[in-house]
Amino acid sequence: MQKLVQHGHTIAGVFTVLDKGSREDPLAKAAKASDIPVFKFKAWRRAGKPLPEVLEQYHSVRADLNVLPYCSQFIPMEVINYPSMKSICYHPSLLPRHRGASSINWTLICGDQKAGLTIFWADDGLDTGPILLQEECDVDENDTVDTLYNRFLYPVGVSAVARAVDMVANGTAPKIVQSEKGATYDPMLNKPELQKIDWTKSAKNIHDFIRGMDSVPGASCLMKLPGNDEFQETLLFGSTLWHSALPIGKEIEIQGTRSGIIHQEGLLLTGSDGNYVNIKRVKVNGRMKNAATLDLVTKQVDIEYTSEEIKSIDAVRSIWEAILSIEIQDDTDFFASGAGSMDVVRLVEEVKDLFKTELENEDVFMAPTFAEFCLNVVQKSRGGKGDIQIEYRPIEMETNNMKIKFPCQLFINGEFVDAENGKTTPSINPATEELICDVQCASKNDVDKAVAAAKAAFEIGEWSKISARERGQLLYRLADLMQQHKEELATIESIDSGAVYTLALKTHVGMSIETWRYFAGWTDKIQGSTIPVSHARPNRNLSFTRKEPIGVCGLVTPWNYPLMMLSWKMAACLAAGNTVVIKPAQVCPLTALKFAELSVKAGFPPGVINVVTGTGSVAGQAIASHPHIRKLGFTGSTEIGQVIMKSCADSNLKKVSLELGGKSPLVIFSDCDLDKAVRLGMQSVFFNKGENCIAAGRIFVEESVHDEFIRRVVQETKKIQIGDPLNKSTSHGPQNHYAHLKKLVEYAEIGVKEGAKLECGGKRVNRPGFFFEPTVLSNVEDHMFVAKEESFGPIMIVSKFSNGDIDGVLRRANATEYGLASGVFTKDISKALRFAERIEAGTVFVNTYNKTDVAAPFGGFKQSGFGKDLGQDALNEYLKTKCVTIEY
C-alpha cells in the first residue's frame, strides 16, 4: 500500500476480513493511519451469488483497478470485472506450476530448484488467468516457507505488485495466456492424510516434505515417546539433510520406519535410501519442543531479571499488545490469540531491535507464551540458548548452619546426566570419614559425548555467535552468582576437601570469584597487531595478526584447591572464546558440579562447559588422548604430567600447559625481620594444611639465626588449632584423603630414619578424620629423601647454611629438577635482587610468601612444568595467532 502511494497511485479503499476478537488486520490498521476508507466483510457472496449490500459498498469507492495481494476470500466475478482496468492478483509460485492455495508448500515438497511469484489477471479460476509478470529465485537445500517469504516472496512481491500497477496504469501490462504444459493442480494441505510422512521415500524427499510443511501445519508421524507405551502423533519441523557421521544418541521408535536417534543436535531420521534427515523441533500435544531433549524431563529456568531487562520486558509487552490487540498476561499464547506467520516476522524484528540480539522465528514457535518468550529472549541476550534447565538428582544437607544442595551427576551439554555405565565413586568427608554421596564416574564414551557437545557449541552453537563483550558479561554474571552462593560453595569445599571454612571463603572461593571478574574484563581486549613487511613492488602489502580461540580445551585439575584451580584455568579458557571439558579431582568434585549448576543459571549456552567426574586413568586419559581436544591444561604431579604430555603428543599434538610438582626453596638470611620470617615461614609450609603447590618444601636458615628460628617455629607450631574445618576457630583441618594422610606419616618416618631431627609432630592425630600433626624436621641434609621429594603436606623441612654463603645457598636452592616458586627474607635489597635474578623458579617472593594475585602470572620452570595461569599471560595459553597478509 505504501509502495503504491509512493508510485503516485491513489488507494480508493481497503477491503479486508473482520477483526478476530479485538485483533484488527494489519492492512486495515495501516489504511486507517493514512485516512483510507476500510471495509470489513465476513464474505462477498452467499449461495454462489454476490451480497447486494457488499457490492453496494464496493461500488462506492469507484476503483479503476482491483489489487489482490494475499487474498484469502473468494471474490465474485462481478467484483473482479467491475473496474475499467479489471483485477490483478499476487500468487506465490511460477504459474502455471503449483496452482492452488498451498502452492509455495508444494514448491518445496516437489524439490523444485526454482521458486517465484506471479502477478496475473484474475479470473474465475483465481490462478488460471493471463500472466502479467513473474520473478524467480533459486531454492536452497534448506529453504522453508518462512525463509523463502522473508528472503524473496515478501520483499520482491511488494515491489512486483507496485511495478505491475504501474504497467497497468500506463498501458504496458501484458496478458500472457497460461499454458497447460507443465501446469499442476496441487491440493490444499488441510487434510490429515496429506500431512503424513511417506517413509518409503528417500531422505531427500522426506526432507523436502518436512520443510514444505514447516510453517503450518507440520509433517506428521507416529512416535513412541519416552515414558509412553503407545504411539503418539508428532509434528516435525526444522529439517536438514544430515551429511556427517552417525552421532551417539538414544533410539526412539517411529511407526513405519527405522528408529530415530535423539542426539545433541536434534532427532535423526532415516530415508528408504539409507541417508539421514535431522529434525530440530517437534510438536507434541500442541506444544513445541526441542527435538534434542525429547527424552529429558525439563523445567523452566528460574532467573532474576535486572532492572534494565524488566524495562525491556515491559516494552515487549507493548509489542505483543500492538500485534494482538489484547491485554497481555504472562500465560498469553501468541498463536492461540490469533497471530499468524507475518506477525511472527514482525515480533522477531521489533524485539531483535529492542534487545540488540539475534532472534529467529523458531524462538517464537518454541516459546509461544509471553513469559516463556521473554525468558528466552533475555537468556539469549545474555549469550545463552535460553530455553530449558534440566532437573538433576540433588544431594541436600544441613550443615554449617545452612542448607546446601548440589548435583552428583556428570554435566554434559547443559544437562546433569548419569554415567553411561552407571558407575559411581564415593565422596568422603575427610573430617569425619563419612560418605557424603556417590558421584557418577564417567566412561570414555561419556567423555566423547562431552567433547562432541563442546565441539558443537564452539563451531555452530550460540557461543560461536556472541560477541567478545557479551562473553565478558556472561563471565561477570557467573562471578556474581558465585558471590551470592559463596557461603554454600565454601561449605561444600570444606566438607569435600577438608579446607578450613574461613580459608575456603577467602581463598578457595574468594580468589575464584576475583579470577572470573578479572578475565571477564579481558574478553574484549584480546587483539592482534599490524606488522610492517617488505612490499612486493610495485604492489604493497598489509600484514596483521588475529588472536583466535583454539577450540575445545580439556582441563584436569587437582584436589588441593578444587574450585580455585578450576577457575584459574577455565576463566582464561572461556574468556579467550573456547569451550571446555573438565575432569575435577576424583576425591573432591562437588564444587565443580555446583559451579556447573551456577553456569546454567548465568546463561551459558549448552556445551560450553562440561564436567566429567571420575578417575584419572579413564576420564582424565580420555581427555588427554581425545583427537578433538586441541589444548590441555593440567595441574598435578610431575609423574602424571609426563604421562599426560606423552598422550597429548601421541594423539593429535595438542597444545599443553602443565603446573606440576614443586620443592620450593625459602632462604632466610640473618639480617631479616625474624618475627616476620617465622610467621610467614610457617604459613609458607602449613597454609591449606600444606596441600599447596608452592609450599616452601625446603627452608634454608642462615647459621647465626638457625637455632632461634627453630625454637620459635616449634613453639608456634604447637599452638596451631587442629579440628573441625567448619569451626571458625580452627586453623588446621584434615588432609584431603586417607591415601595422602598415610603418605605423610611414611614421609616423616623416612626423614627421621635418614637422620633428620623430629622437632614436633609427625603423627596422625588421635581422632576421627584424616588429621595429621603439623611437623617440623630440622638438621636436614641435601642428600636426604625429604630434602629432594615433595611432601605436599604440613611438614617443614629445615636446613642450615653457613653465614654469608650466598652463592652456596643459591646452588643448593637450584639443585633440584623443580622450579615452581621460591622465597627470600632479607633487609638487604641487593641480596634480595641477586637472589631473584639467579633462582630458577617461576615465582619469587621477597619478604613475603603465598602472595598470589589474579593479575600476576603463575607457573613453573623445569619439571615443575610450563605455561602460565593467571594474568594476561594465561590468555596466550588458550589462544592461537594467525597471520594474514594482503597484497594491494
CSV table of N, CA and C in Angstrom, one decimal, residues 42 433 436 521 532:
chain,number,residue,atom,x,y,z
A,42,LYS,N,-17.3,-10.4,6.2
A,42,LYS,CA,-17.2,-11.8,6.5
A,42,LYS,C,-17.1,-12.6,5.2
A,433,GLU,N,35.3,-38.9,57.9
A,433,GLU,CA,35.5,-40.2,57.3
A,433,GLU,C,34.1,-40.8,56.9
A,436,ILE,N,29.7,-38.7,51.9
A,436,ILE,CA,28.8,-37.5,51.6
A,436,ILE,C,27.8,-38.0,50.5
A,521,GLY,N,37.0,-9.0,32.3
A,521,GLY,CA,37.4,-7.8,31.7
A,521,GLY,C,38.4,-7.9,30.6
A,532,PRO,N,54.7,-4.2,9.9
A,532,PRO,CA,55.3,-3.7,8.6
A,532,PRO,C,56.2,-4.8,8.0
